[in-house]
Short mmCIF file of C-alpha atoms in Angstrom, two decimals:
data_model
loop_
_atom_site.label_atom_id
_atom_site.label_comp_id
_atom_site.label_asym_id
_atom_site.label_seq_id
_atom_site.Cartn_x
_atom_site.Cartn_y
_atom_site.Cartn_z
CA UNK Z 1 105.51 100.01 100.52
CA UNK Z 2 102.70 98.14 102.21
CA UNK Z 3 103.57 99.68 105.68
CA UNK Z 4 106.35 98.49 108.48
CA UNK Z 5 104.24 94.73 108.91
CA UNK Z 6 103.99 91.30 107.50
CA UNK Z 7 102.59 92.97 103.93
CA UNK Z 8 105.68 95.34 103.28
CA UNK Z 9 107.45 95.10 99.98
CA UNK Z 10 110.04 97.13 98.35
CA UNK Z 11 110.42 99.68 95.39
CA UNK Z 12 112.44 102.06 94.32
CA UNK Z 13 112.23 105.35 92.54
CA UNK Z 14 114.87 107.56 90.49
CA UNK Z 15 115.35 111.47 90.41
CA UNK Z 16 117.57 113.18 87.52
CA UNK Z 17 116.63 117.03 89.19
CA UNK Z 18 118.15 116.59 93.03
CA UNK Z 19 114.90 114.99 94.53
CA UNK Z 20 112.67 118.28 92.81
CA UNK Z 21 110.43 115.30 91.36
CA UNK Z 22 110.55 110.93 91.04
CA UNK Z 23 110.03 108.84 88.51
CA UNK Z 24 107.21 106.19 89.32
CA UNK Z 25 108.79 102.68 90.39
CA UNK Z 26 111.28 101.74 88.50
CA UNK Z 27 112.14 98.55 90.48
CA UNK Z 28 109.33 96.57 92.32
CA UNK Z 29 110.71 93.40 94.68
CA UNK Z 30 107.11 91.95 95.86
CA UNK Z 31 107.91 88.47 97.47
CA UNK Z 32 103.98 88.15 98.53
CA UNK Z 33 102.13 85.24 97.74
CA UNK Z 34 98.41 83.94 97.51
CA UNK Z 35 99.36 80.52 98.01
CA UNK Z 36 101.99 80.84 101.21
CA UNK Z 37 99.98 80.48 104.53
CA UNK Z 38 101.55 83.47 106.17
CA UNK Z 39 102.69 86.94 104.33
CA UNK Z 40 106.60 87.24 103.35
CA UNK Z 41 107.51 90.27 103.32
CA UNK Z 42 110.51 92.35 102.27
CA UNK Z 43 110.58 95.32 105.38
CA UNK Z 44 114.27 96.91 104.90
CA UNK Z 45 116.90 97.44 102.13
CA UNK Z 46 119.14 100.21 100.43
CA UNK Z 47 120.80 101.00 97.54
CA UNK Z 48 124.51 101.85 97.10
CA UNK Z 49 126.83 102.10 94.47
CA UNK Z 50 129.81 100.29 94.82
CA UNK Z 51 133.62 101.88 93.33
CA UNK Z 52 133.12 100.24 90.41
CA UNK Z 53 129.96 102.45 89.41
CA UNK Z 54 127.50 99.55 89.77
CA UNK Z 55 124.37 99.75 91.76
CA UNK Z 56 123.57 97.56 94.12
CA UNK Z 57 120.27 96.62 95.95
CA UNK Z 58 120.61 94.73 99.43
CA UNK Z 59 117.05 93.74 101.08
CA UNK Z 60 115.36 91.27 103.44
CA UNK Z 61 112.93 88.64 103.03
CA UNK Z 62 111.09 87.07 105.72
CA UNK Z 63 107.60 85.22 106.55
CA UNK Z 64 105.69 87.68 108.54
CA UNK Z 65 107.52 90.41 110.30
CA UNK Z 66 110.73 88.24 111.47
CA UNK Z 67 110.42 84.27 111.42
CA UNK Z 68 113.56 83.55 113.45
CA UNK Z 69 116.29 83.88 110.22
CA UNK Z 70 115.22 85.58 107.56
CA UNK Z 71 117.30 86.33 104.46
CA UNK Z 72 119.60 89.01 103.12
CA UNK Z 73 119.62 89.14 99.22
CA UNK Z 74 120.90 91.43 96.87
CA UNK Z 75 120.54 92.34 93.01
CA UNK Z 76 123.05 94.34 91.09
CA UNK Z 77 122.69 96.74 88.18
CA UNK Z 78 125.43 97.27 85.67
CA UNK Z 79 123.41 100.58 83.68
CA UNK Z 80 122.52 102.43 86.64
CA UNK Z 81 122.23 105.87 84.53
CA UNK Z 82 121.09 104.36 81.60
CA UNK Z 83 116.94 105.37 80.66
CA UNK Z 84 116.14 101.53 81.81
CA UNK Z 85 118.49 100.12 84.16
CA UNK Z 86 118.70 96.39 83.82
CA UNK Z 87 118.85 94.65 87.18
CA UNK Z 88 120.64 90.70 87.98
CA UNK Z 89 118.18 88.37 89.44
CA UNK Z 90 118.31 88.28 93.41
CA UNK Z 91 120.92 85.93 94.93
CA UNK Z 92 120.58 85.19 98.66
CA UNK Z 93 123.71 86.09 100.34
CA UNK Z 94 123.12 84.66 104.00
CA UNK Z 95 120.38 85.43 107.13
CA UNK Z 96 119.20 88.07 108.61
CA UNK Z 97 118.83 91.64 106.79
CA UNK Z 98 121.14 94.73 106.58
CA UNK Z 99 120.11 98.30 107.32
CA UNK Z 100 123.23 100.11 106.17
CA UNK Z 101 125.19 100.17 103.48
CA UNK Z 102 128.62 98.71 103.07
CA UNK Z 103 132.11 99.82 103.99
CA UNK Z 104 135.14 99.75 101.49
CA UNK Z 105 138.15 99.45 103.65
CA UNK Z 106 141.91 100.08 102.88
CA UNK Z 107 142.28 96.64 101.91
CA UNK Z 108 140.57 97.15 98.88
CA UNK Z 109 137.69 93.85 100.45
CA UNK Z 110 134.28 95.15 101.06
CA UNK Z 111 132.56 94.35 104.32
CA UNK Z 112 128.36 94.24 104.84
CA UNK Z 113 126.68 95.19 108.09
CA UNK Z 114 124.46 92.02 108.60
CA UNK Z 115 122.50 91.79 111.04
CA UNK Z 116 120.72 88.36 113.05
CA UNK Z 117 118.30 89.17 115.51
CA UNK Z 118 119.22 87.75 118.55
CA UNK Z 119 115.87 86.84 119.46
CA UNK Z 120 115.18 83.39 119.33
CA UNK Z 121 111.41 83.62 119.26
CA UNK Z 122 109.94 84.97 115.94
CA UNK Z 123 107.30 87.49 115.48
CA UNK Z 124 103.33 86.34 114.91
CA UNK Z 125 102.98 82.95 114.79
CA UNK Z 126 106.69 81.80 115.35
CA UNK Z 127 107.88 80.54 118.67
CA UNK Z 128 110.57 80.26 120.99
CA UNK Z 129 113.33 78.34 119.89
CA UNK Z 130 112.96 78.50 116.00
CA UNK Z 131 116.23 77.78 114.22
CA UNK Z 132 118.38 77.38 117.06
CA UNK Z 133 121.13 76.25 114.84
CA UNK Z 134 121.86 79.80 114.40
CA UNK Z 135 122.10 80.92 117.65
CA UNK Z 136 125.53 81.09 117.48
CA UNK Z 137 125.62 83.67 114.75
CA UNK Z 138 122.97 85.87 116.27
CA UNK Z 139 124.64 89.40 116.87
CA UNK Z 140 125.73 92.33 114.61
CA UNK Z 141 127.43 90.31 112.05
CA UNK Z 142 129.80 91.36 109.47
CA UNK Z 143 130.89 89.62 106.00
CA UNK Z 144 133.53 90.62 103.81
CA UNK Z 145 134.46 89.80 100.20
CA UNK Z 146 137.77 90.06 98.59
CA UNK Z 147 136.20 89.53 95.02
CA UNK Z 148 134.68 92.37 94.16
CA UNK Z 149 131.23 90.93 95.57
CA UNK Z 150 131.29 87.88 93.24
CA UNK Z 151 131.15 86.13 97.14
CA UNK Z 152 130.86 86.77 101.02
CA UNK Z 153 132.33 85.04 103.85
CA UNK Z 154 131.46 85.68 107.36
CA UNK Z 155 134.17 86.70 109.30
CA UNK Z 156 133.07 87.92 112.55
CA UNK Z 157 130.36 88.84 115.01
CA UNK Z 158 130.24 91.45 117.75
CA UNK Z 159 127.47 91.19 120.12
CA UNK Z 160 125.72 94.02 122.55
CA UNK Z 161 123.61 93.88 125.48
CA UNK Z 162 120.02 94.31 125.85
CA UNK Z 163 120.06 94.35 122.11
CA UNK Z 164 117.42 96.22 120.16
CA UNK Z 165 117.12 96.27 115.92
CA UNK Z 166 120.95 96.08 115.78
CA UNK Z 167 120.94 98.22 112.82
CA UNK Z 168 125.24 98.56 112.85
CA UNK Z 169 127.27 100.13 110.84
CA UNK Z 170 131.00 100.02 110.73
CA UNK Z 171 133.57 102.83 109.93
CA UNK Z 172 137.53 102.33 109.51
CA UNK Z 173 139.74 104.63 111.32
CA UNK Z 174 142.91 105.55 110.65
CA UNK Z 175 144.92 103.13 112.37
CA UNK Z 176 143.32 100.49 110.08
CA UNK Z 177 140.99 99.40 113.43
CA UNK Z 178 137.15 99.34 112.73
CA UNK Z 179 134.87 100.71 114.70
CA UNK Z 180 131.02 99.75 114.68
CA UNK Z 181 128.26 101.27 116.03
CA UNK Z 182 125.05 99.29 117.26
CA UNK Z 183 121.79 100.31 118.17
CA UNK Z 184 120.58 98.65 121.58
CA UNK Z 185 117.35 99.26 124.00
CA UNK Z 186 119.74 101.85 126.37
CA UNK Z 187 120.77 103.28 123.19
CA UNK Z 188 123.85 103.22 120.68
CA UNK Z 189 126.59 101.50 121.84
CA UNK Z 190 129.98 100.84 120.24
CA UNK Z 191 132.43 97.66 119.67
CA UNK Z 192 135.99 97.63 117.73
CA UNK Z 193 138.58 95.66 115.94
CA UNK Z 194 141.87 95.43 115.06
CA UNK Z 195 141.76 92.07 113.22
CA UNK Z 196 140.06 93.61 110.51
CA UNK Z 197 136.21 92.15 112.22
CA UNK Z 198 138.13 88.63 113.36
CA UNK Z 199 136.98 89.73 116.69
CA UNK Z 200 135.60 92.38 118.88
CA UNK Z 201 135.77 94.46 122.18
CA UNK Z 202 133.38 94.06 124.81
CA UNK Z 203 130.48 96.74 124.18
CA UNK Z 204 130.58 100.25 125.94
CA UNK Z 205 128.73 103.34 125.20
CA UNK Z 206 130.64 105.97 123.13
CA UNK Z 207 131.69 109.25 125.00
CA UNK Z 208 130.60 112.43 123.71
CA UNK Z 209 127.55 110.47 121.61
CA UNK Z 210 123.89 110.35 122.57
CA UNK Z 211 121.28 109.42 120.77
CA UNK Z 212 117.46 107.67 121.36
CA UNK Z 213 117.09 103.93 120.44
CA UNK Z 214 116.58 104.48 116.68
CA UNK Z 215 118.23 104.05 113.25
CA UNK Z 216 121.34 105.94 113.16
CA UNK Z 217 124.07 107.10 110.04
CA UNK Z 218 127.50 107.34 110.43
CA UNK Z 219 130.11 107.41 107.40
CA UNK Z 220 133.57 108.53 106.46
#
């Protein structure tokens, strides 16, 4: 809600009918603030429900439209289909935001599609050169946790040219390899691993796949 821009925050709604009609908010993360000097806003998130029948809410927070790092948070409910779903405060897991949901790979760990803007210069009022201690980690990111989501490690990066709004997400084949998808300004392009995310290939377009530089879904 509040539009795409510095004064976006985030709610959600429930159905019980297959989308026929919504409930009115049921969850309302608003991280504005009279007494901040610049908005901070909460522009992306999304909901999924991990194996153990818990819902989970990943979203962003950031001052203005992108300050340089932002912040990837989450909240978890335990009730999801009860009549009033009690939600966990938010706990910041790292930087940056995360557009798609996670993957649950063979291993039984769960990995999260983070991604840190490569751009080193923030949007509005934030210039070039703003946390540059993070440089290093700027790229389609992914974390993993082995616990269930009770914590998150990073364990790798893959990075694309000409990047756009990353926006990855990350599929696992048969072969136990992962494959991850990226959006960039010549359009999607694709990077893999057979560490399990350690490391990954050098970026190439996919064959057989076009598509305009926008959000994408792919899932198993």
């Amino acid at each position: 809600a509040g539009g795409d821009s510095p004064e976006a925050f985030m709610v959600a709604a429930t159905s019980d009918d297959d989308g026929e009609t919504w409930s009115k908010p049921r969850l309302v993360i608003d991280s504005q603030s009279k007494a901040l000097p610049l908005p901070r806003s909460v522009i992306v998130g999304n909901l999924w429900t991990d194996p153990r029948g818990r819902l989970w809410f990943f979203f962003d927070q950031t001052m203005n439209h992108f300050d340089g790092r932002g912040g990837l948070w989450a909240a978890v409910c335990e009730n999801p289909d009860d009549e009033t779903p009690c939600w966990s405060a938010p706990r910041r897991i790292w930087h940056g935001s995360m557009l798609n949901k996670p993957t649950v790979l063979s291993t039984g760990e769960w990995l999260l599609p983070v991604q840190l803007l490569v751009h080193s210069k923030g949007i509005g009022p934030f210039g070039i050169g703003v946390f540059p201690e993070l440089d290093p980690y700027r790229g389609a990111n992914v974390f993993v946790s082995a616990d269930e989501g009770v914590t998150w490690q990073r364990r790798g990066c893959a990075r694309f040219p000409d990047p756009d709004w990353f926006e990855h997400r990350v599929v696992e084949l048969n072969n136990g390899d992962l494959w991850m998808l990226a959006r960039t300004r010549n359009g999607m392009m694709q990077s893999s691993s057979k560490d399990r995310g350690r490391t990954w290939s050098e970026a190439t377009f996919p064959v057989g796949i076009q598509h305009p530089v926008a959000r994408f879904h792919v899932r198993r």
